[in-house]
């Protein structure tokens, strides 16, 4: 779902034990998740469709949606299997092994944004959803969500589920201390642009010495880059011929420069997202604002705890739009029932499926009709002073321009953000940072 | 005593007693032959079969993969030794090797010395000796992840206990992850906290096999306890020390969980790879960037590095005590 940068701290460790043997792993592990092979005893028409997802907690929150479908379709029963809470180090390698082996994957598999470029560059492994008429769903999605599901052969292979969007979370207690307004509409008006945001930060730091204005480099960089990418042909690190443009894309440089200006002005708390220190700072009020995709609300409330309820609030993000995270569903071509799988996929990514997931787990829908459903559109978040989270996130994704993820997007993103975090924290000097940023990007692209 | 005493026994012949019964028929002969010759191999075979499947096969397969540009769910092209030549020119790999060796040295040398001294102390007559002996082993049974989580909090930049104490002494807070030296020290303490007791217990067990009369004789000759330690204990512990050094070398070179936890669960080991170990490098290449061939080549080089280092350490330790 949204784990592209949320690395479970405990998670990565276990992967180490795999290092020396993993190369030897065949494709036939985890037979429990193998689709439909044993279903021969069932009546000829009854089909089982396996849905593979990932993520902790509520993960894709499709329990209710699947139950709805199964009740209405006795002949096509969906088996919902959430494989693991770890996307990058467990789910993705496993799915790649299944794809390579030609068996083992579910009839529908979920994929995080970070790996969409990789999957789009492997058209041979996925069913063409256009063949089952799903390209008619184009109007349901914002263009940037729909276009990511089109592969390098120009065929539709994936449809969107949830979406991150982007807002700005802020601590009302710290804002009060700095003499800034605390009402979310007034706060949104403080920063129509990123430059205004920087100025508010300086004002804040003038009054409050012992807290950062922003947590660190990651969230701001991602928010600015999502907007800048839209202005630069929808490109991040690769152009549409998979050539690396990390040094040529003015959007990347602009986002880099902006982070530098924030960091040099001393406005960041120099924290790395998902680190222990970051968690603690969230609880203790170590920073006042943070870029907030919809799923981040759950992270903040979970990490900060009940003691900090009502201290956080949600305002609009500078520049008005942004996105971080989100997932897609796709049908591997190894599925024995691609047509039925496509039907189920259509339901789950449709209005009813996404509204059910929002109700169950708070996953913000990418489908526009689902966003307009009163359940979503009128949603409020009690932890954040009843902030109208539905409209805020819907607004942040309405204006997003389509973007393109290269095959190695995830690797380049991880490598260059590392340089930004290093420069913010002081292990890389700012005047060498851009050169290093580009170098690391080139290396990661291989 | 003279040699002639037992000379007679050599010339004594075995009395021609009655022959044992006739040989069993062919089938039973085969069975008894199998029982005698093959059964032992059969009984030890489970280990070797498992070793072949989980030890030898992955080794060979990894070597095979390392000769390819092997992308998961992607192209696989045979490229010969190219991964190795690229790896040997990759400064990130050498940075990981440097980190691994550095952490190994600053973790293992004090650790084994401390373990030796601890074992020596516990070998003396002390009140509550059993409790003390058991308690130094306690860190070993804690989960490595728990250890890393606790220590990472102790070493926290903003809210860590150690920086709080340093702050009380008027020292600026240290961002432990930010510099090579500080991150190495932090990780080395985690390793030592967990493994010193383990090595001490092994030394202690070996010390108890040293005959007491050696010490008594040395004491009568006027050797101080220190002299006894270096002149008797250490030389006689040499095989055990060699064992612990080799085990520590393997452990140190495959160091993984502690630095990963210390770096917020990432495989990069700090923003500029300050504490990325070779094991983390392999996982990053193989499971983050999906370059299996490159990761396999790194795994093989790590294997060779461990062999070489273990041999060097073996040579050094074998010479230990000889000069005393």
XYZ file of C-alpha atoms in Angstrom:
770
model
C 0.000 0.000 0.000
C 2.162 2.771 1.181
C 5.213 0.996 2.341
C 7.548 2.283 -0.303
C 9.445 4.260 2.242
C 8.029 2.831 5.393
C 10.541 0.196 6.196
C 9.491 -1.733 9.240
C 12.425 -1.315 11.539
C 12.240 -4.887 12.664
C 11.555 -5.994 9.174
C 14.778 -5.861 7.309
C 16.721 -7.973 9.727
C 15.204 -11.307 8.953
C 16.022 -10.879 5.307
C 19.665 -11.272 6.126
C 19.317 -14.928 6.812
C 18.164 -15.343 3.248
C 21.219 -13.810 1.699
C 23.289 -16.821 1.006
C 20.544 -19.206 0.128
C 18.088 -17.022 -1.660
C 19.817 -17.402 -4.985
C 19.044 -21.070 -4.716
C 15.364 -20.657 -4.043
C 13.209 -22.102 -6.739
C 9.847 -20.708 -7.591
C 7.783 -23.303 -5.806
C 7.771 -22.158 -2.223
C 4.686 -21.071 -0.334
C 2.314 -23.451 -2.055
C -0.432 -22.175 0.221
C -0.820 -19.136 -1.966
C -0.801 -21.025 -5.240
C -3.965 -20.362 -7.136
C -6.735 -22.743 -7.954
C -4.526 -25.688 -8.881
C -6.237 -28.003 -6.418
C -9.752 -26.943 -7.276
C -10.445 -29.734 -9.771
C -12.969 -31.442 -7.492
C -15.245 -28.412 -7.514
C -18.075 -28.078 -10.026
C -16.842 -27.048 -13.442
C -18.097 -23.476 -13.208
C -16.958 -22.652 -9.716
C -13.744 -20.690 -9.796
C -11.471 -19.488 -7.039
C -9.605 -16.232 -7.533
C -6.686 -15.564 -5.220
C -5.954 -11.975 -4.289
C -2.433 -11.307 -2.954
C -1.708 -8.127 -1.032
C 0.828 -6.829 1.447
C 0.933 -4.371 4.331
C 0.513 -4.367 8.086
C -2.546 -3.630 10.159
C -5.603 -3.244 7.979
C -3.377 -3.506 4.887
C -5.656 -3.201 1.853
C -8.767 -3.422 4.009
C -10.570 -5.528 1.432
C -12.250 -7.938 3.862
C -15.657 -6.312 3.549
C -15.346 -5.753 -0.177
C -14.362 -9.395 -0.755
C -17.254 -10.583 1.410
C -19.632 -8.443 -0.684
C -18.299 -9.914 -3.902
C -18.376 -13.512 -2.652
C -21.985 -13.131 -1.527
C -23.017 -11.831 -4.921
C -20.963 -14.250 -7.042
C -21.225 -17.823 -5.787
C -19.352 -19.161 -8.810
C -16.373 -16.868 -8.570
C -15.094 -16.971 -5.034
C -12.272 -14.654 -4.002
C -9.632 -15.853 -1.575
C -7.982 -12.830 0.030
C -4.423 -13.534 1.140
C -2.343 -10.771 2.695
C 1.117 -12.282 2.302
C 3.262 -10.085 4.511
C 3.504 -6.640 6.042
C 6.813 -6.034 4.306
C 6.733 -4.840 0.750
C 10.272 -4.148 -0.309
C 12.251 -6.947 1.236
C 9.705 -9.752 1.193
C 6.701 -9.193 -1.021
C 8.403 -7.737 -4.071
C 11.241 -10.315 -4.308
C 8.676 -13.099 -3.816
C 6.379 -11.779 -6.527
C 9.300 -11.397 -8.919
C 10.300 -15.006 -8.271
C 6.750 -16.180 -8.930
C 6.565 -14.188 -12.141
C 9.861 -15.624 -13.277
C 8.871 -19.183 -12.335
C 5.561 -18.854 -14.182
C 3.482 -20.073 -11.245
C 2.711 -19.308 -7.642
C 1.363 -15.780 -7.911
C -2.252 -14.985 -7.135
C -4.773 -14.261 -9.891
C -4.716 -10.662 -8.724
C -1.658 -9.131 -7.126
C -1.238 -5.756 -5.476
C 1.732 -3.523 -6.184
C 3.120 -0.454 -4.470
C 3.915 2.734 -6.354
C 7.661 2.196 -5.924
C 7.675 -0.940 -8.082
C 5.229 0.213 -10.760
C 7.999 1.300 -13.117
C 9.621 -2.106 -12.811
C 6.342 -3.903 -13.537
C 5.485 -1.606 -16.425
C 8.782 -2.636 -18.012
C 7.820 -6.347 -17.794
C 4.715 -6.477 -20.018
C 5.186 -10.191 -20.680
C 4.112 -11.089 -17.139
C 0.744 -9.337 -17.041
C -2.645 -9.695 -18.662
C -3.839 -6.864 -20.886
C -6.789 -5.469 -18.940
C -7.975 -3.580 -22.019
C -8.839 -6.975 -23.481
C -11.483 -7.320 -20.748
C -12.841 -3.838 -21.286
C -11.270 -2.250 -18.219
C -9.814 0.607 -20.251
C -13.330 2.034 -20.106
C -12.573 2.891 -16.480
C -10.151 5.620 -17.528
C -12.579 8.402 -16.643
C -12.867 7.087 -13.069
C -9.295 7.935 -12.196
C -7.138 11.047 -12.091
C -4.854 10.846 -15.130
C -1.707 10.417 -13.102
C -3.121 7.359 -11.358
C -4.447 5.762 -14.524
C -1.354 6.371 -16.654
C 0.994 4.606 -14.250
C -1.002 1.435 -14.948
C -0.137 1.561 -18.646
C 2.936 -0.471 -19.503
C 5.812 0.098 -21.909
C 3.788 -1.554 -24.693
C 1.020 0.965 -24.147
C -1.374 -1.597 -22.679
C -3.389 -1.211 -19.485
C -2.088 -3.746 -16.957
C -3.046 -2.242 -13.595
C -5.783 -0.138 -11.995
C -5.377 2.022 -8.915
C -6.610 1.242 -5.420
C -5.697 3.741 -2.722
C -3.799 6.973 -3.100
C -1.610 9.018 -0.790
C -2.401 12.572 -1.744
C -0.618 15.230 0.273
C -1.513 17.608 3.057
C 0.498 19.416 5.708
C 0.148 18.179 9.263
C 1.062 20.646 11.986
C 1.223 20.833 15.783
C -1.242 23.353 17.088
C 0.567 23.651 20.442
C 3.866 24.598 18.774
C 2.138 27.005 16.390
C 0.513 28.700 19.344
C 3.882 29.006 21.046
C 5.273 30.683 17.926
C 2.380 33.105 17.779
C 1.084 31.615 14.530
C -2.595 30.957 13.836
C -3.812 27.492 14.775
C -7.041 27.318 12.794
C -6.517 25.067 9.778
C -8.014 27.431 7.216
C -5.853 30.299 8.428
C -2.820 28.022 8.457
C -3.505 26.947 4.873
C -3.596 30.622 3.922
C -0.169 31.166 5.457
C 1.518 29.122 2.740
C -0.019 29.212 -0.723
C 3.493 28.652 -2.112
C 6.611 26.879 -0.901
C 8.383 30.216 -0.504
C 5.689 31.332 1.894
C 6.174 28.089 3.758
C 9.882 28.878 4.108
C 9.070 32.360 5.436
C 6.603 30.956 7.977
C 9.355 28.576 9.027
C 11.786 31.412 9.683
C 9.129 33.215 11.680
C 8.506 30.031 13.660
C 12.193 29.431 14.381
C 12.508 33.021 15.567
C 10.140 32.196 18.427
C 10.668 28.487 19.089
C 14.261 27.363 19.452
C 13.884 23.818 20.719
C 11.778 22.362 17.897
C 12.288 22.046 14.156
C 9.798 23.613 11.768
C 9.822 20.513 9.563
C 10.904 16.941 10.378
C 13.596 16.437 7.795
C 14.366 16.248 4.112
C 12.192 13.359 2.892
C 8.585 14.487 2.994
C 9.213 18.026 1.785
C 11.365 16.785 -1.061
C 8.694 14.321 -2.172
C 5.936 16.911 -2.009
C 7.857 19.503 -4.001
C 9.083 16.960 -6.512
C 5.573 15.629 -7.205
C 4.512 19.172 -8.145
C 7.680 19.930 -10.088
C 7.501 16.636 -12.003
C 4.096 17.681 -13.236
C 5.588 20.904 -14.626
C 8.360 18.987 -16.365
C 6.558 16.506 -18.542
C 5.637 14.209 -15.667
C 9.206 13.028 -15.333
C 11.040 12.099 -12.163
C 14.377 10.395 -12.693
C 13.818 8.707 -16.064
C 12.429 9.855 -19.352
C 9.990 7.702 -21.253
C 12.791 5.863 -23.065
C 14.150 4.795 -19.643
C 17.152 7.129 -19.926
C 18.292 8.624 -16.641
C 17.522 12.356 -16.410
C 18.303 12.965 -12.761
C 20.799 15.700 -13.721
C 18.745 17.106 -16.614
C 15.286 17.315 -15.106
C 14.894 20.882 -13.772
C 12.151 19.608 -11.453
C 14.597 17.421 -9.562
C 17.048 20.295 -9.178
C 14.271 22.623 -8.021
C 13.147 20.168 -5.347
C 16.767 19.645 -4.295
C 17.385 23.380 -4.056
C 14.264 23.904 -2.022
C 15.289 21.293 0.533
C 18.717 22.906 0.674
C 17.228 26.320 1.384
C 15.050 24.900 4.177
C 17.920 22.961 5.699
C 20.452 25.789 5.399
C 18.024 28.122 7.130
C 18.067 25.674 10.048
C 14.383 24.868 9.777
C 14.610 21.080 9.774
C 14.879 18.856 12.841
C 17.406 16.815 10.775
C 15.414 13.633 11.185
C 15.220 10.663 8.882
C 11.706 9.404 8.277
C 10.918 6.074 9.968
C 13.827 6.287 12.389
C 13.466 5.865 16.142
C 14.386 9.507 16.668
C 11.684 10.581 14.259
C 9.076 8.583 16.186
C 10.204 10.044 19.479
C 10.233 13.568 18.081
C 6.660 13.067 16.893
C 5.618 12.172 20.437
C 7.564 14.945 22.116
C 6.837 17.755 19.707
C 10.302 17.827 18.154
C 8.992 19.375 14.958
C 5.991 21.462 14.008
C 5.036 20.436 10.474
C 5.318 17.409 8.239
C 4.183 16.537 4.729
C 1.226 14.245 5.230
C -0.151 11.757 2.730
C -3.504 10.307 3.812
C -1.919 7.178 5.286
C 0.456 9.318 7.349
C -2.497 10.354 9.555
C -2.588 6.786 10.843
C 1.173 6.843 11.384
C 0.982 10.064 13.379
C -1.929 9.011 15.546
C -0.400 5.573 16.109
C 3.038 6.926 16.966
C 2.108 10.033 18.922
C -0.467 8.214 21.000
C -3.617 9.334 22.772
C -1.697 11.837 24.887
C -1.163 13.979 21.809
C -4.695 13.753 20.434
C -5.985 17.144 19.210
C -2.452 18.560 19.213
C -2.101 17.702 15.553
C -4.161 19.200 12.755
C -4.208 19.029 8.960
C -3.863 21.968 6.567
C -3.421 22.191 2.801
C 0.000 21.555 1.351
C 1.879 24.508 -0.230
C 1.436 24.484 -3.981
C -1.910 22.815 -3.488
C -1.210 19.298 -4.684
C 1.007 16.318 -4.102
C 1.097 12.603 -3.739
C 3.144 10.059 -1.863
C 2.342 6.389 -2.100
C -0.575 4.383 -3.287
C -1.106 1.022 -4.875
C -2.415 -0.792 -7.905
C -3.929 -4.194 -8.660
C -2.911 -6.315 -11.651
C -3.550 -9.749 -13.148
C -0.442 -11.855 -13.860
C -0.613 -13.590 -17.239
C 0.064 -16.904 -15.459
C -3.476 -16.752 -14.007
C -5.715 -19.567 -15.242
C -8.804 -17.365 -15.037
C -7.731 -13.937 -16.243
C -11.212 -12.907 -17.298
C -12.795 -13.590 -13.917
C -9.766 -12.090 -12.203
C -10.234 -8.933 -14.270
C -13.899 -8.800 -13.189
C -12.919 -9.013 -9.538
C -10.186 -6.403 -10.074
C -12.774 -4.156 -11.679
C -14.992 -4.458 -8.619
C -12.231 -3.925 -6.076
C -10.847 -0.836 -7.806
C -14.357 0.471 -8.485
C -16.415 2.784 -6.354
C -17.954 0.124 -4.090
C -14.708 -1.704 -3.477
C -12.767 1.444 -2.639
C -15.484 2.936 -0.442
C -15.608 -0.349 1.485
C -11.823 -0.232 1.942
C -12.015 3.377 3.117
C -14.660 2.462 5.686
C -12.701 -0.533 6.886
C -9.145 0.822 6.938
C -9.242 4.499 5.988
C -7.429 3.890 2.693
C -8.108 6.972 0.630
C -9.645 6.000 -2.729
C -8.021 6.932 -6.008
C -11.284 6.413 -7.868
C -12.996 9.769 -8.367
C -16.570 8.443 -7.931
C -15.438 6.834 -4.667
C -13.906 10.124 -3.516
C -17.235 11.825 -4.206
C -19.171 9.271 -2.195
C -20.451 10.929 0.993
C -18.653 8.311 3.124
C -15.367 9.682 1.849
C -16.244 13.256 0.987
C -17.633 14.001 4.439
C -15.049 12.061 6.402
C -13.530 13.722 9.439
C -10.610 12.646 11.545
C -11.279 12.966 15.281
C -7.612 12.624 16.273
C -6.801 15.719 14.215
C -9.458 18.002 15.722
C -12.071 16.589 13.331
C -10.137 17.792 10.293
C -12.134 17.155 7.109
C -9.601 14.658 5.757
C -11.778 13.559 2.828
C -12.013 16.945 1.064
C -8.419 17.897 1.928
C -6.911 14.852 0.248
C -9.347 14.869 -2.646
C -8.269 18.456 -3.384
C -4.594 17.556 -3.237
C -4.883 14.926 -5.959
C -7.383 16.649 -8.212
C -4.760 18.852 -9.886
C -1.889 16.350 -10.088
C -0.327 15.987 -13.504
C 0.460 12.504 -14.854
C 3.891 11.181 -13.933
C 6.122 8.469 -15.307
C 8.067 5.990 -13.176
C 11.186 4.490 -14.755
C 12.075 0.853 -14.359
C 14.624 1.658 -11.652
C 12.700 4.530 -10.094
C 12.648 2.998 -6.616
C 16.407 2.399 -6.516
C 17.310 5.869 -7.790
C 14.819 7.508 -5.439
C 16.259 5.680 -2.447
C 19.844 6.523 -3.419
C 19.380 10.243 -4.039
C 17.194 10.819 -0.992
C 19.972 9.289 1.061
C 22.236 12.140 -0.097
C 19.598 14.696 0.863
C 19.226 13.212 4.330
C 23.023 13.142 4.641
C 23.337 16.785 3.627
C 20.563 17.770 6.011
C 22.218 15.873 8.864
C 25.718 17.076 8.067
C 27.553 13.998 6.781
C 27.560 15.478 3.262
C 28.492 19.118 2.658
C 25.823 21.089 0.832
C 28.276 22.422 -1.751
C 29.232 18.855 -2.712
C 25.740 17.471 -2.317
C 24.407 18.039 -5.829
C 27.377 16.340 -7.493
C 27.027 13.437 -5.135
C 23.252 13.362 -5.630
C 23.725 12.931 -9.371
C 26.545 10.398 -8.943
C 24.487 8.247 -6.612
C 21.560 8.415 -9.009
C 23.763 7.282 -11.884
C 25.159 4.411 -9.823
C 21.739 3.257 -8.669
C 20.468 3.266 -12.234
C 23.268 0.810 -13.009
C 63.841 -52.223 33.900
C 65.348 -53.817 30.901
C 64.142 -54.404 27.433
C 64.616 -58.157 27.722
C 61.787 -58.478 30.212
C 58.987 -58.392 27.728
C 60.991 -59.752 24.791
C 59.383 -63.123 25.179
C 55.919 -61.924 24.469
C 56.887 -60.962 20.959
C 57.871 -64.448 20.005
C 54.894 -66.065 21.676
C 52.587 -67.660 19.159
C 48.854 -67.822 19.373
C 47.844 -71.310 20.369
C 46.053 -73.069 17.534
C 42.633 -73.135 19.134
C 39.592 -74.594 17.455
C 38.541 -72.604 14.399
C 35.424 -70.594 14.895
C 32.364 -71.930 13.127
C 32.160 -71.923 9.363
C 31.585 -68.646 7.563
C 27.949 -67.597 7.136
C 26.326 -67.991 3.718
C 26.678 -65.178 1.152
C 23.529 -63.138 1.980
C 24.239 -62.884 5.648
C 27.865 -62.156 4.881
C 26.829 -59.172 2.825
C 24.502 -58.016 5.568
C 27.133 -58.241 8.230
C 29.599 -56.521 5.922
C 27.046 -53.764 5.378
C 26.420 -53.613 9.099
C 30.113 -53.204 9.767
C 31.201 -51.007 6.887
C 28.175 -49.130 5.542
C 26.050 -48.560 8.616
C 28.326 -45.897 10.120
C 28.134 -43.930 6.898
C 24.399 -44.341 6.883
C 24.162 -43.041 10.424
C 26.228 -39.934 9.715
C 24.655 -39.336 6.302
C 21.742 -37.066 7.387
C 24.177 -34.328 8.256
C 26.041 -34.642 4.988
C 22.878 -34.818 2.925
C 21.540 -31.688 4.593
C 24.905 -30.033 4.217
C 24.958 -30.888 0.532
C 21.497 -29.399 0.019
C 21.823 -26.321 2.208
C 25.589 -25.830 2.183
C 27.282 -27.068 -0.957
C 24.485 -26.511 -3.451
C 23.890 -22.839 -2.581
C 27.631 -22.251 -2.689
C 27.958 -23.679 -6.164
C 24.740 -22.126 -7.400
C 25.806 -18.752 -6.064
C 29.074 -19.129 -7.947
C 27.092 -19.910 -11.103
C 24.791 -16.914 -10.603
C 27.806 -14.674 -9.983
C 28.983 -15.298 -13.551
C 25.795 -13.761 -14.952
C 24.105 -10.438 -15.248
C 21.205 -12.016 -13.344
C 18.166 -9.840 -12.823
C 15.214 -11.186 -10.948
C 12.311 -11.606 -13.392
C 14.534 -10.073 -16.025
C 17.423 -10.873 -18.308
C 20.139 -13.356 -17.466
C 23.252 -13.082 -19.566
C 26.466 -14.960 -19.062
C 29.192 -12.377 -18.553
C 32.034 -14.438 -17.100
C 34.081 -12.648 -14.485
C 32.671 -9.199 -15.229
C 30.785 -8.965 -11.924
C 34.014 -9.634 -10.086
C 36.074 -7.080 -11.984
C 33.319 -4.508 -11.531
C 33.073 -5.330 -7.852
C 36.791 -4.991 -7.266
C 36.615 -1.509 -8.771
C 33.487 -0.527 -6.799
C 34.476 1.845 -4.010
C 31.141 1.199 -2.283
C 32.084 -2.433 -1.928
C 35.504 -1.565 -0.526
C 33.892 0.926 1.805
C 31.715 -1.935 3.085
C 34.792 -4.140 3.481
C 36.581 -1.375 5.390
C 33.580 -0.920 7.681
C 33.302 -4.646 8.291
C 36.973 -5.041 9.094
C 37.002 -1.885 11.211
C 33.999 -2.914 13.284
C 35.401 -6.435 13.541
C 38.714 -5.211 14.929
C 37.314 -2.732 17.417
C 34.684 -5.235 18.512
C 36.612 -8.490 18.622
C 39.984 -7.583 20.106
C 38.632 -6.009 23.303
C 35.888 -8.597 23.438
C 38.199 -11.623 23.493
C 40.629 -9.994 25.896
C 37.792 -9.094 28.224
C 36.328 -12.584 27.916
C 39.690 -14.082 28.825
C 40.027 -11.892 31.914
C 36.433 -12.563 32.934
C 36.922 -16.285 32.582
C 40.097 -16.107 34.633
C 38.255 -14.226 37.381
C 35.366 -16.681 37.354
C 37.787 -19.573 37.544
C 38.819 -18.440 41.028
C 37.022 -19.379 44.207
C 34.300 -16.765 44.536
C 31.162 -16.467 46.551
C 28.093 -17.086 44.358
C 30.239 -18.338 41.521
C 27.446 -20.184 39.730
C 25.199 -17.131 39.679
C 28.029 -15.015 38.306
C 28.855 -17.589 35.672
C 25.258 -17.828 34.575
C 24.722 -14.102 34.563
C 27.544 -13.340 32.151
C 25.835 -15.662 29.694
C 22.499 -13.880 30.031
C 23.093 -11.316 27.243
C 23.468 -14.163 24.774
C 19.913 -15.368 25.243
C 18.419 -11.958 24.539
C 17.252 -11.429 20.997
C 19.767 -9.605 18.831
C 17.006 -7.320 17.603
C 16.047 -6.411 21.158
C 19.680 -5.628 21.900
C 19.964 -3.466 18.818
C 16.722 -1.609 19.548
C 17.774 -0.823 23.104
C 21.271 0.258 22.140
C 20.012 2.333 19.229
C 17.867 4.218 21.714
C 20.788 4.654 24.075
C 22.767 6.106 21.195
C 19.915 8.336 20.019
C 20.986 11.777 18.878
C 18.196 13.867 20.370
C 16.773 11.774 23.190
C 19.466 9.157 23.809
C 20.730 8.368 27.298
C 24.394 8.553 26.331
C 24.090 12.005 24.826
C 22.130 13.080 27.896
C 25.031 11.985 30.110
C 27.541 13.641 27.797
C 25.421 16.775 27.881
C 25.715 16.743 31.684
C 29.481 16.775 31.255
C 29.202 19.726 28.919
C 29.923 17.749 25.743
C 27.988 18.514 22.562
C 25.524 15.769 21.592
C 27.025 13.264 19.162
C 25.078 12.118 16.113
C 26.319 8.542 16.379
C 25.176 7.495 12.913
C 26.859 10.410 11.225
C 30.560 9.601 11.429
C 32.451 6.406 10.827
C 34.201 6.287 14.203
C 31.099 6.930 16.275
C 28.914 4.457 14.408
C 31.616 1.783 14.583
C 31.999 2.256 18.314
C 28.252 2.072 18.841
C 27.895 -1.124 16.832
C 30.971 -2.693 18.431
C 29.492 -2.192 21.891
C 26.305 -3.998 20.822
C 28.331 -6.925 19.518
C 30.486 -7.046 22.618
C 27.610 -6.792 25.024
C 26.095 -9.871 23.492
C 29.123 -12.072 22.804
C 31.684 -11.394 25.535
C 29.942 -13.710 27.992
C 29.659 -16.460 25.431
C 33.400 -16.435 24.785
C 34.124 -16.154 28.498
C 32.157 -19.334 29.199
C 34.052 -21.198 26.499
C 37.355 -20.028 27.973
C 36.189 -20.941 31.440
C 35.318 -24.475 30.359
C 38.749 -24.838 28.773
C 40.484 -23.409 31.849
C 38.920 -26.041 34.044
C 40.637 -28.750 32.057
C 44.069 -27.329 32.921
C 45.594 -29.500 35.690
C 45.837 -27.718 39.063
C 49.297 -29.129 39.778
C 50.758 -26.966 37.008
C 49.686 -23.881 38.927
C 50.845 -25.345 42.227
C 54.249 -26.109 40.763
C 54.486 -22.623 39.296
C 53.432 -21.065 42.605
C 56.143 -23.033 44.420
C 58.627 -21.737 41.871
C 57.512 -18.252 42.790
C 55.467 -17.331 39.688
C 53.025 -14.466 40.275
C 49.362 -14.954 39.312
C 49.955 -12.698 36.311
C 52.913 -14.795 35.251
C 50.849 -17.960 35.745
C 48.093 -16.527 33.576
C 50.359 -15.659 30.672
C 52.736 -18.608 31.118
C 50.298 -21.422 31.760
C 46.689 -20.443 31.120
C 47.059 -18.665 27.794
C 49.368 -21.221 26.096
C 47.198 -24.109 27.215
C 44.058 -22.301 26.042
C 45.519 -21.795 22.602
C 43.294 -24.294 20.762
C 40.245 -22.717 22.399
C 41.416 -19.215 21.558
C 41.915 -20.281 17.949
C 38.370 -21.602 17.927
C 36.870 -18.402 19.346
C 38.926 -16.249 17.006
C 37.706 -18.151 13.970
C 34.101 -18.111 15.140
C 34.365 -14.386 15.893
C 35.900 -13.774 12.501
C 32.989 -15.457 10.769
C 30.516 -13.618 12.997
C 32.277 -10.294 12.542
C 32.478 -10.573 8.796
C 28.832 -11.475 8.420
C 27.726 -8.743 10.841
C 24.252 -7.686 9.815
C 21.442 -7.282 12.333
C 23.103 -4.710 14.596
C 24.121 -2.210 11.889
C 20.780 -2.636 10.117
C 18.834 -1.810 13.254
C 21.224 0.993 14.056
C 20.514 2.527 10.638
C 16.698 2.595 10.928
C 16.346 -0.736 9.122
C 17.935 0.429 5.881
C 20.576 -1.502 3.974
C 22.541 1.635 3.143
C 24.246 1.817 6.549
C 24.115 5.572 7.037
C 23.712 8.371 4.562
C 27.172 7.866 3.063
C 27.555 4.212 4.011
C 29.376 4.984 7.247
C 28.516 1.585 8.701
C 27.325 -0.479 5.764
C 28.804 -3.959 6.210
C 29.468 -6.411 3.401
C 26.421 -8.461 4.383
C 24.252 -5.338 4.082
C 25.868 -4.529 0.754
C 24.927 -7.999 -0.517
C 21.317 -7.676 0.633
C 21.064 -4.214 -0.886
C 22.369 -5.354 -4.263
C 20.378 -8.587 -4.290
C 17.076 -7.647 -2.698
C 16.753 -3.901 -3.147
C 18.318 -3.454 -6.551
C 17.625 -7.025 -7.745
C 21.133 -7.515 -9.129
C 21.477 -11.138 -8.091
C 24.629 -11.743 -10.091
C 26.430 -8.819 -8.531
C 25.253 -9.771 -5.039
C 26.356 -13.372 -5.621
C 29.822 -12.205 -6.648
C 30.026 -10.079 -3.488
C 28.952 -13.089 -1.421
C 31.757 -15.146 -2.887
C 34.334 -12.466 -2.273
C 33.087 -12.238 1.302
C 33.574 -15.994 1.622
C 37.159 -15.658 0.389
C 37.780 -12.711 2.718
C 36.579 -14.726 5.690
C 38.851 -17.619 4.727
C 41.858 -15.369 4.333
C 41.217 -13.489 7.562
C 40.583 -16.686 9.501
C 43.883 -18.081 8.235
C 45.758 -14.893 9.141
C 44.191 -14.900 12.604
C 45.008 -18.575 12.977
C 48.647 -17.848 12.178
C 48.775 -14.926 14.605
C 47.135 -16.801 17.455
C 49.280 -19.888 16.898
C 52.316 -17.743 17.609
C 50.651 -16.414 20.769
C 52.416 -17.240 24.034
C 55.417 -18.583 22.186
C 57.360 -15.396 22.777
C 56.480 -15.325 26.470
